[in-house]
């Protein structure tokens, strides 16, 4: 009903007053890169409701995530350089192989229950007040308002959404990512063998093809237990990850460079 919008705004006003920031608070994308796009087009809802409360949630989550990273030393990469530091520090690279994995539909698959588990995990390394937790979950309440003032909500979990492009969407992904990394080190890999950049993961393992397959199956199961599907590339020594090609046998890496297509002038010779 239309009253849903007013209830969410009322709740936001109460929180803004509590945090003393009242004076400062106030589309659809087609995923055409998928292999089966022509026969089964899929869509991503970008920023259905970019609430200013999300800015408060972002600040809270930034602090939480940094505290957890400092306390656990989990490999949550926030840049290419973070990932390269991990790669450079790997010992005996020529005896290892990669298992690269990608979490499918990461943001939409994050549920309220999963985020609750992730926040409970972070409480072991930092302090979170009830009010801060309330802000984080309030910012998940998103909806679309039509031109006729009709309100549209998700059929499943209408009061919970992690939107790509929302003010705290990346920080929510990092919080869940830290929780998943802890699970990976507990159930699948040894300390320091794996890392995540949002929904892209990379790991190394020492062993033959049979051992790699055993670990790959454990990897699938761990993510399935948390409600995710993944794709993997396993038992490889060269991997294209982020914007870098990593080579284990040589221990070297190289950045990928994209060149613009420039029409040559008459005086340019072909090489």
Coordinates of C-alpha atoms in Angstrom, one line a residue:
X1 CA 0.0 0.0 0.0
X2 CA 1.1 3.7 -0.5
X3 CA 1.4 4.0 3.3
X4 CA 4.5 1.8 3.1
X5 CA 6.6 4.8 1.9
X6 CA 5.5 7.0 4.7
X7 CA 6.2 4.3 7.3
X8 CA 9.8 3.9 6.0
X9 CA 10.3 7.7 6.0
X10 CA 8.9 7.9 9.5
X11 CA 11.3 5.3 10.7
X12 CA 14.2 7.1 9.0
X13 CA 13.2 10.4 10.7
X14 CA 13.3 8.7 14.1
X15 CA 16.8 7.4 13.5
X16 CA 18.0 10.7 12.1
X17 CA 16.8 12.4 15.3
X18 CA 18.5 9.8 17.4
X19 CA 21.9 10.3 15.7
X20 CA 21.4 14.1 15.6
X21 CA 21.7 14.4 11.8
X22 CA 18.1 15.5 11.0
X23 CA 19.4 18.8 9.5
X24 CA 21.5 16.8 7.0
X25 CA 19.3 14.0 5.9
X26 CA 16.7 14.1 3.7
X27 CA 16.4 2.2 -12.7
X28 CA 16.5 -1.2 -14.5
X29 CA 19.6 -2.6 -16.2
X30 CA 19.6 -5.5 -18.7
X31 CA 22.4 -8.0 -18.0
X32 CA 23.3 -8.6 -21.7
X33 CA 26.7 -10.1 -21.0
X34 CA 25.2 -13.4 -19.8
X35 CA 25.7 -16.4 -22.1
X36 CA 22.0 -17.3 -22.3
X37 CA 20.9 -13.6 -22.7
X38 CA 18.9 -14.1 -25.9
X39 CA 16.9 -17.0 -24.7
X40 CA 16.7 -16.0 -21.0
X41 CA 17.2 -12.3 -20.5
X42 CA 17.9 -11.2 -16.9
X43 CA 17.7 -7.8 -15.3
X44 CA 19.3 -6.0 -12.4
X45 CA 17.5 -3.4 -10.3
X46 CA 19.9 -0.5 -9.7
X47 CA 19.3 1.9 -6.9
X48 CA 15.5 1.5 -6.4
X49 CA 15.6 3.7 -3.4
X50 CA 18.9 5.6 -2.7
X51 CA 18.0 6.6 0.9
X52 CA 20.2 9.1 2.7
X53 CA 20.1 6.7 5.6
X54 CA 22.3 4.6 3.5
X55 CA 25.1 7.2 4.0
X56 CA 24.9 6.6 7.7
X57 CA 24.9 2.9 7.2
X58 CA 28.0 3.2 4.9
X59 CA 30.0 5.1 7.6
X60 CA 29.0 2.5 10.3
X61 CA 29.9 -0.4 8.0
X62 CA 33.2 1.2 6.9
X63 CA 34.3 1.2 10.6
X64 CA 33.1 -2.3 11.3
X65 CA 34.8 -3.8 8.2
X66 CA 38.1 -2.0 8.8
X67 CA 38.1 -3.2 12.4
X68 CA 37.5 -6.8 11.3
X69 CA 40.2 -6.7 8.6
X70 CA 42.7 -5.3 11.1
X71 CA 41.8 -8.0 13.7
X72 CA 41.7 -11.0 11.4
X73 CA 44.1 -10.3 8.5
X74 CA 41.6 -11.9 6.1
X75 CA 42.4 -11.3 2.5
X76 CA 39.6 -9.0 1.5
X77 CA 41.1 -7.1 -1.4
X78 CA 39.9 -3.6 -2.1
X79 CA 42.2 -2.9 -5.0
X80 CA 44.5 -4.6 -7.5
X81 CA 47.5 -3.7 -5.4
X82 CA 46.0 -5.5 -2.4
X83 CA 45.7 -8.7 -4.4
X84 CA 49.2 -8.3 -5.9
X85 CA 50.7 -8.0 -2.4
X86 CA 49.1 -11.4 -1.6
X87 CA 50.5 -12.9 -4.8
X88 CA 54.0 -11.6 -4.3
X89 CA 54.1 -13.0 -0.8
X90 CA 53.1 -16.6 -1.8
X91 CA 56.0 -19.0 -1.2
X92 CA 57.0 -21.8 -3.6
X93 CA 54.7 -20.5 -6.3
X94 CA 55.8 -23.1 -8.8
X95 CA 54.4 -25.9 -6.6
X96 CA 50.9 -24.3 -6.5
X97 CA 47.8 -24.1 -8.7
X98 CA 45.0 -21.6 -8.8
X99 CA 41.3 -22.1 -8.0
X100 CA 39.5 -19.0 -9.2
X101 CA 35.8 -18.6 -8.3
X102 CA 33.0 -16.2 -9.0
X103 CA 29.8 -15.8 -6.8
X104 CA 26.8 -15.6 -9.1
X105 CA 24.2 -12.8 -8.5
X106 CA 26.0 -11.9 -5.2
X107 CA 24.1 -8.8 -4.2
X108 CA 20.6 -10.1 -4.9
X109 CA 21.3 -13.4 -3.1
X110 CA 22.3 -11.7 0.2
X111 CA 19.4 -12.4 2.6
X112 CA 18.4 -10.8 5.9
X113 CA 19.4 -14.0 7.6
X114 CA 22.9 -14.1 6.0
X115 CA 23.5 -10.4 6.8
X116 CA 22.5 -11.1 10.4
X117 CA 25.0 -14.0 10.6
X118 CA 27.7 -11.7 9.1
X119 CA 27.0 -9.0 11.6
X120 CA 27.1 -11.5 14.5
X121 CA 30.5 -12.6 13.2
X122 CA 31.9 -9.1 13.2
X123 CA 30.8 -8.6 16.8
X124 CA 33.6 -10.9 17.8
X125 CA 36.1 -8.2 16.6
X126 CA 34.4 -4.8 17.1
X127 CA 31.6 -3.2 18.9
X128 CA 28.2 -2.5 17.3
X129 CA 25.4 -0.7 19.1
X130 CA 21.7 -1.7 18.7
X131 CA 21.1 1.7 17.1
X132 CA 23.8 1.2 14.5
X133 CA 22.5 -2.3 13.6
X134 CA 19.0 -0.8 13.3
X135 CA 20.3 1.8 10.8
X136 CA 22.0 -0.9 8.7
X137 CA 18.8 -3.0 8.4
X138 CA 16.6 0.1 7.9
X139 CA 18.7 1.0 4.8
X140 CA 17.7 -2.3 3.3
X141 CA 14.1 -1.2 2.9
X142 CA 13.8 -0.2 -0.7
X143 CA 10.9 0.3 -3.1
X144 CA 10.0 1.9 -6.4
X145 CA 7.5 4.7 -6.7
X146 CA 5.6 4.9 -10.0
X147 CA 4.5 8.1 -11.8
X148 CA 1.1 7.6 -10.4
X149 CA 2.5 7.4 -6.9
X150 CA 2.0 3.7 -6.7
X151 CA 4.6 1.8 -4.7
X152 CA 6.3 -1.4 -5.9
X153 CA 8.2 -3.8 -3.6
X154 CA 9.9 -7.1 -4.1
X155 CA 7.7 -10.2 -4.0
X156 CA 10.3 -12.0 -1.9
X157 CA 11.7 -10.3 1.2
X158 CA 9.9 -7.0 0.5
X159 CA 11.6 -5.2 3.4
X160 CA 15.1 -6.3 2.6
X161 CA 17.3 -5.5 -0.4
X162 CA 21.0 -5.0 -1.2
X163 CA 21.1 -2.9 -4.3
X164 CA 24.1 -2.4 -6.5
X165 CA 24.8 1.3 -6.6
X166 CA 23.1 2.0 -3.3
X167 CA 25.0 4.2 -0.9
X168 CA 26.1 1.3 1.3
X169 CA 25.8 -1.6 -1.1
X170 CA 29.6 -2.1 -1.5
X171 CA 30.0 -2.0 2.3
X172 CA 27.3 -4.6 2.8
X173 CA 29.1 -6.8 0.3
X174 CA 32.4 -6.4 2.2
X175 CA 30.7 -7.3 5.5
X176 CA 29.3 -10.5 4.0
X177 CA 32.6 -11.1 2.2
X178 CA 34.5 -11.1 5.5
X179 CA 32.1 -13.6 7.0
X180 CA 32.5 -15.8 3.9
X181 CA 36.3 -15.6 4.0
X182 CA 36.3 -16.7 7.6
X183 CA 34.2 -19.7 6.6
X184 CA 36.5 -20.5 3.7
X185 CA 39.5 -20.5 6.0
X186 CA 37.6 -22.7 8.5
X187 CA 36.2 -25.3 6.1
X188 CA 38.1 -25.2 2.8
X189 CA 41.5 -23.5 2.7
X190 CA 44.5 -22.9 5.0
X191 CA 45.2 -19.5 6.4
X192 CA 46.1 -17.0 3.7
X193 CA 45.4 -19.3 0.7
X194 CA 42.3 -17.4 -0.6
X195 CA 41.0 -13.9 -1.0
X196 CA 37.9 -12.0 -2.2
X197 CA 37.3 -8.8 -4.2
X198 CA 33.5 -8.3 -3.8
X199 CA 32.1 -11.4 -5.6
X200 CA 35.4 -12.5 -7.3
X201 CA 37.6 -14.9 -5.5
X202 CA 41.0 -16.4 -6.1
X203 CA 42.9 -19.1 -4.1
X204 CA 46.0 -21.3 -4.3
X205 CA 46.4 -25.0 -3.4
X206 CA 49.3 -27.4 -3.3
X207 CA 48.5 -30.9 -4.6
X208 CA 47.6 -33.0 -7.6
X209 CA 44.5 -32.9 -9.7
X210 CA 42.7 -35.3 -7.3
X211 CA 43.4 -33.0 -4.3
X212 CA 42.3 -29.9 -6.3
X213 CA 39.0 -31.6 -7.2
X214 CA 38.4 -32.5 -3.5
X215 CA 39.0 -28.9 -2.4
X216 CA 36.8 -27.6 -5.3
X217 CA 33.9 -29.8 -4.1
X218 CA 34.3 -28.4 -0.6
X219 CA 34.3 -24.9 -2.0
X220 CA 31.0 -25.5 -3.8
X221 CA 29.4 -27.0 -0.7
X222 CA 30.5 -24.2 1.6
X223 CA 28.9 -21.6 -0.7
X224 CA 25.8 -23.7 -1.2
X225 CA 25.4 -23.9 2.6
X226 CA 25.4 -20.1 2.7
X227 CA 22.8 -19.8 -0.2
X228 CA 25.2 -19.0 -3.1
X229 CA 26.0 -20.6 -6.4
X230 CA 29.5 -20.2 -7.8
X231 CA 31.5 -20.9 -11.0
X232 CA 35.1 -22.1 -10.8
X233 CA 38.3 -22.5 -12.8
X234 CA 40.5 -25.0 -11.1
X235 CA 43.9 -26.7 -11.5
X236 CA 45.4 -23.8 -13.5
X237 CA 48.8 -22.1 -13.2
X238 CA 47.9 -18.9 -15.1
X239 CA 44.9 -16.8 -14.2
X240 CA 43.3 -13.6 -15.4
X241 CA 42.1 -11.9 -12.2
X242 CA 40.8 -8.3 -11.9
X243 CA 43.0 -6.5 -14.5
X244 CA 46.1 -8.7 -14.0
X245 CA 47.4 -12.0 -15.4
X246 CA 49.2 -14.0 -12.7
X247 CA 51.6 -16.8 -13.5
X248 CA 52.6 -19.2 -10.8
X249 CA 55.4 -21.1 -12.6
X250 CA 57.4 -17.9 -13.4
X251 CA 56.2 -16.0 -10.3
X252 CA 55.5 -13.1 -12.6
X253 CA 52.4 -11.0 -13.3
X254 CA 51.5 -8.4 -15.9
X255 CA 48.8 -5.8 -16.1
X256 CA 46.3 -5.9 -19.0
X257 CA 46.2 -2.7 -21.1
X258 CA 43.3 -1.7 -23.3
X259 CA 44.2 0.4 -26.4
X260 CA 41.8 2.7 -28.2
X261 CA 41.3 2.0 -31.9
X262 CA 42.7 5.1 -33.6
X263 CA 42.3 5.6 -37.3
X264 CA 45.9 6.0 -38.7
X265 CA 46.9 9.1 -40.6
X266 CA 48.2 8.7 -44.2
X267 CA 51.8 9.1 -43.0
X268 CA 51.6 6.1 -40.6
X269 CA 53.0 2.9 -42.0
X270 CA 51.4 -0.5 -41.0
X271 CA 53.5 -2.6 -38.6

